[in-house]
Coordinates of C-alpha atoms and ligand atoms in Angstrom, one line a residue:
M1 CA -0.2 0.5 0.1
Y2 CA 1.6 3.6 -1.0
L3 CA 0.0 5.5 2.2
C4 CA 0.4 3.7 6.0
S5 CA -2.5 3.7 7.8
K6 CA -4.4 7.3 8.6
L7 CA -4.2 6.2 12.4
S8 CA 0.2 7.0 11.9
I9 CA -1.4 10.8 11.6
L10 CA -1.1 11.3 15.0
M11 CA 2.6 10.7 15.4
K12 CA 5.5 13.5 14.8
D13 CA 6.9 12.9 11.4
Y14 CA 3.8 12.0 9.4
P15 CA 5.7 8.5 8.4
Q16 CA 2.5 8.2 6.8
F17 CA 3.6 10.6 4.1
I18 CA 7.2 9.4 3.4
S19 CA 7.5 7.7 -0.3
S20 CA 9.2 4.7 -0.7
E21 CA 12.6 5.1 -3.1
S22 CA 10.9 4.5 -6.8
I23 CA 12.7 2.6 -9.4
R24 CA 10.8 3.8 -12.3
L25 CA 12.1 7.9 -12.5
P26 CA 10.6 9.2 -15.7
N27 CA 13.1 10.9 -17.5
E28 CA 11.9 14.4 -18.4
G29 CA 9.0 16.2 -19.0
K30 CA 6.5 19.3 -17.9
I31 CA 3.9 19.6 -15.4
T32 CA 1.4 22.4 -15.1
C33 CA -1.0 23.1 -12.5
T34 CA -2.9 26.3 -10.9
S35 CA -4.2 27.0 -7.8
P36 CA -6.3 29.6 -6.3
S37 CA -5.9 32.1 -3.2
N38 CA -8.6 31.1 -0.4
I39 CA -9.7 33.1 2.8
A40 CA -10.6 32.0 6.0
L41 CA -13.6 32.6 8.2
V42 CA -11.9 31.4 11.7
K43 CA -8.5 32.5 11.2
Y44 CA -5.1 30.9 12.0
W45 CA -2.7 33.1 14.0
G46 CA -0.4 31.2 15.9
K47 CA 1.8 28.5 15.2
R48 CA 3.9 25.8 16.8
P49 CA 6.4 23.7 14.5
V50 CA 7.0 23.2 12.3
Q51 CA 3.6 24.6 10.3
L52 CA 1.4 23.9 13.1
P53 CA -1.9 25.5 14.0
E54 CA -2.5 26.5 17.6
N55 CA -6.4 26.9 16.3
A56 CA -8.0 25.0 13.6
S57 CA -9.3 27.1 10.5
I58 CA -12.1 28.1 8.2
S59 CA -11.8 29.1 4.6
F60 CA -13.5 29.9 1.6
T61 CA -11.7 28.5 -1.0
L62 CA -11.4 31.2 -4.1
D63 CA -11.5 30.8 -8.2
A64 CA -10.3 33.7 -10.1
C65 CA -7.0 35.1 -7.6
K66 CA -4.9 32.0 -8.4
T67 CA -1.2 31.2 -9.6
I68 CA -0.4 28.7 -12.6
T69 CA 2.7 26.9 -11.8
S70 CA 4.9 24.8 -14.1
V71 CA 7.0 21.9 -13.6
S72 CA 10.1 21.2 -15.7
Y73 CA 12.1 18.2 -14.9
K74 CA 15.4 16.6 -16.2
K75 CA 16.7 13.0 -14.3
R76 CA 19.7 14.7 -13.4
D77 CA 23.6 12.5 -15.4
V78 CA 24.8 13.2 -11.6
V79 CA 23.2 14.3 -7.7
S80 CA 24.8 15.8 -5.9
E81 CA 23.5 16.8 -2.2
D82 CA 21.8 20.1 -3.3
F83 CA 19.1 21.0 -5.1
D84 CA 19.1 22.2 -9.2
F85 CA 16.2 24.6 -9.7
D86 CA 16.3 27.7 -11.9
L87 CA 12.7 29.6 -10.9
L88 CA 10.4 32.3 -13.3
F89 CA 7.8 34.2 -12.3
E90 CA 6.0 35.9 -15.7
G91 CA 8.7 34.5 -17.8
K92 CA 11.5 36.3 -15.4
P93 CA 14.3 34.9 -13.0
K94 CA 13.5 35.4 -9.9
P95 CA 16.2 35.1 -7.9
D96 CA 14.1 36.6 -4.4
F97 CA 12.0 34.0 -4.3
K98 CA 14.6 31.3 -4.6
P99 CA 15.2 31.3 -0.2
K100 CA 11.8 30.4 0.0
I101 CA 12.1 26.9 -2.2
Q102 CA 14.9 26.5 -1.4
R103 CA 13.5 26.5 2.5
F104 CA 10.7 24.3 1.0
F105 CA 12.9 21.8 -0.8
E106 CA 14.6 21.1 2.2
R107 CA 11.2 20.5 4.7
I108 CA 9.8 18.1 2.4
E109 CA 12.5 16.5 1.0
K110 CA 12.2 13.5 3.6
Y111 CA 8.3 12.6 1.9
L112 CA 9.6 13.0 -2.0
P113 CA 13.3 11.5 -1.9
F114 CA 13.0 11.9 -5.5
L115 CA 13.6 16.2 -5.2
K116 CA 17.5 16.0 -6.2
Q117 CA 17.6 13.7 -8.7
Y118 CA 16.4 16.5 -10.9
T119 CA 16.5 19.4 -11.9
F120 CA 13.7 21.5 -11.4
T121 CA 12.3 24.9 -14.1
I122 CA 9.3 25.8 -12.1
E123 CA 7.9 29.2 -14.2
T124 CA 5.3 30.5 -12.3
S125 CA 2.1 33.5 -13.3
N126 CA -0.5 35.2 -10.9
T127 CA -4.1 36.2 -12.4
F128 CA -3.7 39.2 -9.7
P129 CA -1.4 42.2 -10.2
H130 CA 1.9 41.6 -9.0
S131 CA 1.6 43.5 -5.5
S132 CA -1.7 44.1 -4.5
G133 CA -0.9 43.2 -1.2
I134 CA -3.0 40.2 -1.6
A135 CA -1.1 36.7 0.0
S136 CA 0.2 34.7 -2.9
S137 CA 1.6 31.8 -1.2
A138 CA -1.4 29.9 -0.3
S139 CA -2.2 29.8 -3.9
G140 CA 2.1 29.9 -4.7
M141 CA 2.8 27.2 -2.2
S142 CA -0.3 25.1 -3.4
A143 CA 0.4 24.9 -6.9
L144 CA 3.9 23.5 -6.3
A145 CA 2.6 21.1 -4.0
L146 CA 0.4 20.1 -6.4
C147 CA 2.8 19.6 -9.7
L148 CA 5.5 17.1 -7.0
M149 CA 2.7 15.3 -6.4
Q150 CA 1.9 14.5 -10.3
L151 CA 5.7 14.1 -10.9
E152 CA 5.3 12.0 -7.7
K153 CA 2.0 9.9 -9.0
K154 CA 4.2 9.0 -12.5
M155 CA 7.1 7.2 -9.8
H156 CA 3.9 5.7 -8.0
S157 CA 1.2 4.5 -10.7
D158 CA -1.3 3.0 -7.5
L159 CA -1.9 6.9 -4.9
T160 CA -5.3 6.8 -5.5
D161 CA -6.6 10.7 -6.3
E162 CA -7.5 10.2 -2.3
D163 CA -4.1 10.4 -1.2
L164 CA -2.6 12.2 -3.7
L165 CA -4.2 15.8 -2.5
Q166 CA -3.8 14.8 0.9
K167 CA -0.3 14.9 0.6
A168 CA -0.4 17.8 -1.3
S169 CA -2.6 19.5 1.4
F170 CA -0.1 18.2 3.3
L171 CA 2.9 19.8 2.0
A172 CA 1.9 22.6 0.9
R173 CA 1.5 23.5 4.8
L174 CA 4.9 23.1 5.2
G175 CA 5.5 25.6 2.0
S176 CA 2.6 28.0 4.3
G177 CA 0.3 27.4 6.9
S178 CA -2.5 28.7 4.9
A179 CA -1.8 27.2 1.4
C180 CA -3.2 23.6 3.1
R181 CA -6.2 25.1 2.5
S182 CA -6.5 25.8 -1.6
I183 CA -5.9 22.2 -2.6
E184 CA -9.6 21.7 -2.1
G185 CA -12.4 23.6 -1.7
P186 CA -15.1 25.0 -1.9
I187 CA -14.2 25.3 2.1
T188 CA -11.6 23.5 3.8
V189 CA -11.3 23.0 7.5
W190 CA -6.9 23.1 8.6
G191 CA -6.5 22.1 12.6
S192 CA -7.8 19.2 14.5
H193 CA -11.2 20.3 15.8
Q194 CA -13.3 18.0 18.6
E195 CA -16.5 18.4 16.2
I196 CA -15.2 18.5 13.1
N197 CA -14.2 14.6 11.8
N198 CA -11.1 13.3 10.6
S199 CA -9.8 17.7 11.2
N200 CA -6.4 17.4 11.8
D201 CA -3.1 19.1 12.3
A202 CA -1.1 17.8 9.1
F203 CA -3.4 19.3 5.7
A204 CA -6.7 20.6 5.1
I205 CA -10.1 18.8 4.9
K206 CA -12.9 19.9 2.9
F207 CA -15.5 21.0 5.3
P208 CA -17.2 16.7 5.7
Y209 CA -20.6 18.8 6.3
K210 CA -24.4 19.4 4.4
I211 CA -23.6 23.2 3.4
H212 CA -26.5 25.5 2.6
Q213 CA -27.2 26.5 0.2
N214 CA -27.4 29.9 0.8
F215 CA -23.5 29.4 0.6
E216 CA -23.3 27.0 -2.6
R217 CA -22.4 30.5 -4.7
Y218 CA -20.8 33.5 -1.9
C219 CA -18.6 36.3 -4.1
D220 CA -15.6 37.5 -2.4
T221 CA -15.0 41.4 -4.1
I222 CA -12.1 42.1 -2.4
L223 CA -10.8 45.9 -2.3
L224 CA -6.9 46.6 -3.2
I225 CA -7.1 49.2 -0.5
D226 CA -2.7 49.2 -0.5
K227 CA -1.0 47.5 -2.8
G228 CA 2.4 48.5 -0.7
E229 CA 4.9 45.3 0.8
K230 CA 3.6 44.7 4.6
Q231 CA 5.5 45.9 7.5
V232 CA 5.2 43.0 9.1
S233 CA 5.4 39.7 7.8
S234 CA 2.4 37.4 8.6
T235 CA 5.4 35.5 10.1
V236 CA 7.1 37.5 12.4
G237 CA 3.0 38.4 13.6
H238 CA 2.8 34.2 14.2
D239 CA 5.6 34.2 16.4
L240 CA 4.0 36.9 17.8
M241 CA 1.7 34.9 20.0
H242 CA 4.1 33.3 21.7
G243 CA 3.8 34.9 25.1
H244 CA 1.1 37.2 23.7
P245 CA -1.6 37.8 26.5
F246 CA -4.7 37.2 24.7
A247 CA -3.1 34.0 22.9
K248 CA -5.1 31.1 24.9
R249 CA -8.7 32.7 25.0
R250 CA -8.3 33.4 21.2
F251 CA -7.3 29.9 20.6
E252 CA -10.3 28.7 22.5
Q253 CA -11.9 31.3 21.2
A254 CA -11.3 30.0 17.5
A255 CA -12.5 26.7 18.2
E256 CA -16.2 28.2 19.9
N257 CA -16.3 29.9 16.7
L258 CA -15.6 27.1 14.2
T259 CA -18.1 25.0 16.1
K260 CA -20.8 28.0 15.7
L261 CA -19.5 28.1 12.2
K262 CA -20.1 24.2 12.0
G263 CA -24.0 24.6 12.6
I264 CA -24.6 28.1 10.8
L265 CA -23.6 26.7 7.4
S266 CA -25.2 23.2 7.6
S267 CA -28.5 25.5 8.2
G268 CA -28.4 28.8 5.9
D269 CA -27.9 31.1 9.3
L270 CA -26.4 34.4 7.1
H271 CA -27.1 37.0 10.2
G272 CA -25.1 34.6 12.2
F273 CA -21.9 34.3 10.3
I274 CA -21.5 37.9 9.6
K275 CA -21.5 38.0 12.9
I276 CA -18.3 34.9 13.6
V277 CA -16.9 36.5 10.3
E278 CA -16.3 39.7 11.2
S279 CA -15.2 39.6 15.0
E280 CA -12.8 37.0 13.4
A281 CA -11.8 39.4 11.3
L282 CA -11.3 42.4 13.9
T283 CA -9.8 40.1 16.5
L284 CA -7.3 38.7 14.1
H285 CA -6.5 42.6 13.7
A286 CA -6.5 42.8 17.7
M287 CA -4.2 40.7 18.3
M288 CA -1.8 42.6 15.9
M289 CA -2.3 45.5 17.8
T290 CA -2.0 43.4 20.9
S291 CA 1.5 41.6 20.3
L292 CA 4.6 43.2 21.5
P293 CA 5.8 45.1 19.3
Y294 CA 2.2 45.7 18.7
F295 CA 1.2 46.7 15.0
I296 CA -1.4 48.7 12.4
L297 CA -2.4 46.7 8.8
M298 CA -5.0 48.3 8.3
K299 CA -4.9 51.6 6.7
P300 CA -7.6 54.5 7.0
N301 CA -9.5 53.5 4.1
T302 CA -9.9 50.0 5.9
L303 CA -12.0 51.2 8.2
S304 CA -14.2 53.2 6.0
V305 CA -15.0 50.8 4.1
I306 CA -15.7 48.7 7.0
N307 CA -18.0 51.6 8.5
K308 CA -20.1 52.0 5.0
V309 CA -20.7 48.2 5.0
W310 CA -22.6 48.9 8.7
E311 CA -24.2 51.4 7.3
Y312 CA -25.3 49.7 4.2
R313 CA -26.9 46.7 5.7
K314 CA -28.3 49.4 8.0
Q315 CA -30.0 50.3 5.4
T316 CA -31.1 47.9 3.3
G317 CA -30.6 44.3 5.5
S318 CA -28.5 43.1 3.6
S319 CA -26.3 40.4 3.6
L320 CA -22.7 41.6 2.9
C321 CA -20.0 41.5 5.2
F322 CA -16.2 41.4 5.1
T323 CA -13.6 39.7 6.4
L324 CA -9.4 40.4 6.0
D325 CA -6.3 39.4 5.4
A326 CA -3.1 39.7 7.3
G327 CA -3.3 43.1 5.2
A328 CA -4.9 46.5 4.3
N329 CA -7.6 44.9 1.8
V330 CA -10.9 44.3 2.3
H331 CA -12.1 41.7 1.9
L332 CA -16.2 41.6 0.8
L333 CA -18.2 38.9 0.9
Y334 CA -22.0 37.7 0.1
P335 CA -24.7 35.2 -2.2
D336 CA -24.6 35.4 -5.1
S337 CA -28.1 36.2 -4.9
E338 CA -27.2 40.0 -3.5
K339 CA -24.7 40.9 -6.5
E340 CA -26.4 43.4 -8.6
Q341 CA -27.5 45.6 -6.0
I342 CA -23.8 45.0 -3.9
L343 CA -21.5 45.8 -7.3
D344 CA -23.8 48.2 -7.9
F345 CA -23.3 49.7 -3.9
I346 CA -19.3 48.9 -4.7
T347 CA -18.9 51.2 -7.8
S348 CA -20.6 53.7 -6.6
E349 CA -19.5 54.0 -2.6
L350 CA -16.4 52.2 -2.2
V351 CA -14.9 52.1 -5.1
A352 CA -13.3 55.8 -4.4
Y353 CA -11.3 53.8 -1.3
C354 CA -9.1 51.6 -3.4
Q355 CA -6.2 52.4 -4.7
N356 CA -6.2 53.1 -8.3
G357 CA -9.8 51.6 -7.7
Q358 CA -8.8 48.5 -8.1
Y359 CA -10.9 45.4 -6.7
I360 CA -11.1 42.0 -7.8
C361 CA -14.5 40.3 -8.3
D362 CA -14.1 36.3 -7.3
K363 CA -15.9 33.2 -5.5
I364 CA -16.1 30.5 -4.3
G365 CA -14.6 28.4 -6.0
L366 CA -12.9 24.2 -5.8
G367 CA -9.0 24.2 -5.7
A368 CA -6.3 23.1 -7.2
K369 CA -5.8 21.4 -10.3
M370 CA -3.8 20.0 -13.1
L371 CA -4.1 21.9 -16.3
Ligands
PMV1 O1 0.0 31.1 5.7 P1 0.0 32.4 6.7 O2 1.6 32.0 7.1 O3 0.8 33.5 5.3 O4 -1.0 32.5 7.2 C1 -1.6 33.5 7.4 C2 -2.9 33.3 7.8 C3 -4.0 34.8 7.7 O5 -4.3 34.8 6.2 C4 -4.1 36.1 8.3 C5 -5.2 34.1 8.6 C6 -5.6 32.5 7.7 O6 -6.3 32.0 8.6 O7 -6.0 32.7 6.2

C-alpha cells in the first residue's frame, strides 16, 4: 500500500507521507497546475513547529485569484547534495523567491525522496496583479505542491486521487500554513477540532458536512486598499502569538467560533455568519495591535470601508459582510443572489477607497487542478 495507516497521522514525523524510493523515475517532462488563493472565515494566527496551527481554521477556497505553475523536470546525470532549480516569475528570473523554495524543498525532501535527482525549472504567474497586497503564498505553494505530487504519481501509479490530494495539502502546509486549505474546495478546514470529523493539524480536509444553499455560490469582492509591501510579515506575526497576553483565550475562541460556524453553514443562518466572520477579522487585527511589538496593518480606508458596509447593511438589510487578511485589503463576502445591488454599491460608494480604484471580483471555488 502506498500510504500507511491513517492512524499514524498522530505520529510526529508523519511516516504515512514518506514515500518509498521509486525505481521508475521518468527522464524528463513538464507538469502544469493551477491553485487558487483562499480566504479564512475563522482565522489561523499562531503556530508551533513545524507549521502546525495553534487553532483550527476554516476558509472559502477562491476561484479567480490563482497561481499557475509549471514544473519542468529533467533527471540529473550526477546527483549532488544540492537541490537544482531555476525559478521564473512571469517569464523572468526571480532570485528573491529562491530562498523560500529552497527552504520548502529542505522541509519536504523527506517526503519526496526524488527531489535531488532532478533539475527543475519552475515557472509561475498569478492571475491577480503583482504587489496587489493579495498573498500569493497560499496559491503559489499549493500549486507547486500539486505539481510535485503529479510527478510523484508518475513514479507511484498506485497513488489514489484521495491520497494524492491529502499529501499535496500536507506538503503545501510546509510551504505556507494556509496554503494547505487551497488544494480543495469549496470550504476546507485545517487543524484538529473536536467537532469536525477527521480534522487534523497535518493537512486540510473538505468541510465534511452539508453546506446550505445560501453559501453555495458566495461571492468575494476584494477591495485593493493598499498595494504596498506589508511592514510585518505573517511569519513574524505568528511568532508574536508566543507569550501574547490573549493567546490562550484567542485559541479557545477560534475553536468556539468554528463550532458555531459549523452549525451556521449547515442551517444557512446568514446573520450568524456575519457575526462570526466580522468578529474573526477584527480579532485577528486586535491580536496584531496587542502584540509586543504591536503593529497595525489596517489603513484609514480599511476602516472607512468597514463603516460603509455597516451603514449599507443597516439601511438595506443586506447580507453583505467583510473580512480581512493580514493586510489592509477588504474582502467583501455576499450571496450571489445580492450580486447586482452590491456591485452597484461597490462602484458608487466603495471604489473611492481603493488604490487606483482597483478591486477584484471573485467567488467560492473548487481548489487546485492539473492543467
Ligand atoms: O499561511 P500564512 O503563514 O501566510 O498565514 C496566514 C494567516 C492569515 O491569512 C492571516 C489567516 C488565515 O487563516 O489565512
